[in-house]
Amino acid sequence: MLTLVPHPDFPSVAVTAIGTDVGRHEGGELTLRFFVEGDLDGVIWPQFDSPARRTDGLWQHSCFEAFVGFVDEPDYCELNFATSMKWAAYRFDTYRTGMSDIEKVVSSGHWLPGKGCAVIHFILPDLAAPREWRLGLSAIIEATDGTKSYWALAHPRGKPDFHNADCFTARLAAPERA
C-alpha cells in the first residue's frame, strides 16, 4: 500500500487520507486501486456517465492519476480516471512537452462511493516491454465548498506539479513471465 500526501499549500477540508495499491501485469497492464478516507459526502465526485469514454480536462475536478514511464528515460504517460468512468491517456516526450494522445489504450474501472474506492485498469501496449517502470500516483479532490486539494506520493517545492520527476517515487519491476 502506498500513501498519497496532500500538498502542504492545499490541504483538504474533506479527505483525511488516500492510499493506493498498484499491480503490473504482462502486456503493459496496470491495475490501480485508490482508497479515499474522510468526509466522502464533502467531495464533488463526477457522476457516472455511460458509456465510459475518453475525455480531456478531467484534472479540473476530482480525479485520480498515474504517471508511468521506463526508469532512466525522459518520456512518460499520464493516465486520468474520474468517478464518472471517463478517462484519458497521454504520452509526453519529456517534462510537459511533446504531448499526444495514446491511441491504443484500453481502460476500465469502477467506483464504490460508499467505500471511497476506485478500481482502475489500463492496458498500455506502448509500455509492454519487460523493463522497470517509474511511477507517480496522484489525485485531485474537489470539495463541496469549491476548494481543491492535490495529493501525490511526493511533492516538489512550489505549486502542485504532478509531471515533475520528483513525484515519480515508486518503482514497479517487470512482471515475471509465466
mmCIF file of N, CA and C in Angstrom, residues 3 6 11 47 50 68 71 79 81 95 100 106 112 114 126 137 144 158-159 165 174:
data_model
loop_
_atom_site.group_PDB
_atom_site.id
_atom_site.type_symbol
_atom_site.label_atom_id
_atom_site.label_comp_id
_atom_site.label_asym_id
_atom_site.label_seq_id
_atom_site.Cartn_x
_atom_site.Cartn_y
_atom_site.Cartn_z
ATOM 1 N N THR A 3 0.947 5.506 0.167
ATOM 2 C CA THR A 3 0.152 6.584 0.738
ATOM 3 C C THR A 3 0.418 7.876 -0.009
ATOM 4 N N PRO A 6 -1.135 15.162 0.969
ATOM 5 C CA PRO A 6 -1.651 16.391 0.381
ATOM 6 C C PRO A 6 -0.532 17.417 0.211
ATOM 7 N N PRO A 11 -4.419 21.984 1.674
ATOM 8 C CA PRO A 11 -4.966 20.899 2.489
ATOM 9 C C PRO A 11 -6.434 20.643 2.122
ATOM 10 N N GLN A 47 -20.306 12.447 -11.516
ATOM 11 C CA GLN A 47 -21.352 11.423 -11.575
ATOM 12 C C GLN A 47 -21.122 10.460 -12.731
ATOM 13 N N SER A 50 -22.536 7.047 -18.609
ATOM 14 C CA SER A 50 -22.374 5.912 -19.513
ATOM 15 C C SER A 50 -22.473 6.390 -20.962
ATOM 16 N N VAL A 68 3.442 7.197 -15.670
ATOM 17 C CA VAL A 68 4.202 5.962 -15.840
ATOM 18 C C VAL A 68 5.232 6.126 -16.948
ATOM 19 N N VAL A 71 12.196 3.496 -16.303
ATOM 20 C CA VAL A 71 13.278 4.062 -15.495
ATOM 21 C C VAL A 71 14.390 4.532 -16.430
ATOM 22 N N LEU A 79 -2.102 9.128 -17.106
ATOM 23 C CA LEU A 79 -3.389 8.443 -17.141
ATOM 24 C C LEU A 79 -4.315 9.119 -16.148
ATOM 25 N N PHE A 81 -8.407 9.200 -14.522
ATOM 26 C CA PHE A 81 -9.639 8.435 -14.369
ATOM 27 C C PHE A 81 -10.534 9.162 -13.383
ATOM 28 N N TYR A 95 9.451 16.318 -19.929
ATOM 29 C CA TYR A 95 8.641 17.070 -18.968
ATOM 30 C C TYR A 95 7.726 18.081 -19.665
ATOM 31 N N SER A 100 0.862 13.905 -26.678
ATOM 32 C CA SER A 100 -0.007 13.306 -27.689
ATOM 33 C C SER A 100 -0.915 12.286 -27.011
ATOM 34 N N VAL A 106 -6.536 0.688 -23.480
ATOM 35 C CA VAL A 106 -7.813 0.117 -23.071
ATOM 36 C C VAL A 106 -7.980 0.470 -21.595
ATOM 37 N N LEU A 112 -16.681 2.724 -6.037
ATOM 38 C CA LEU A 112 -17.553 2.263 -4.958
ATOM 39 C C LEU A 112 -17.734 3.432 -3.992
ATOM 40 N N GLY A 114 -19.699 4.379 -1.487
ATOM 41 C CA GLY A 114 -19.839 4.186 -0.049
ATOM 42 C C GLY A 114 -18.555 3.744 0.621
ATOM 43 N N ASP A 126 2.162 0.531 -25.382
ATOM 44 C CA ASP A 126 3.417 1.290 -25.513
ATOM 45 C C ASP A 126 4.396 0.992 -24.384
ATOM 46 N N LEU A 137 1.833 8.636 -8.569
ATOM 47 C CA LEU A 137 0.390 8.491 -8.355
ATOM 48 C C LEU A 137 -0.123 9.762 -7.703
ATOM 49 N N THR A 144 -16.942 20.188 -1.700
ATOM 50 C CA THR A 144 -18.214 20.840 -1.990
ATOM 51 C C THR A 144 -18.157 22.351 -1.772
ATOM 52 N N GLY A 158 7.181 24.346 -4.270
ATOM 53 C CA GLY A 158 6.375 25.244 -5.103
ATOM 54 C C GLY A 158 4.973 24.698 -5.323
ATOM 55 N N LYS A 159 4.364 25.170 -6.400
ATOM 56 C CA LYS A 159 2.976 24.797 -6.683
ATOM 57 C C LYS A 159 2.868 23.305 -7.025
ATOM 58 N N ALA A 165 9.413 15.087 -12.140
ATOM 59 C CA ALA A 165 10.017 13.766 -11.892
ATOM 60 C C ALA A 165 10.167 13.463 -10.401
ATOM 61 N N ALA A 174 9.491 -5.334 -13.759
ATOM 62 C CA ALA A 174 8.857 -6.002 -14.882
ATOM 63 C C ALA A 174 8.147 -7.243 -14.372
#
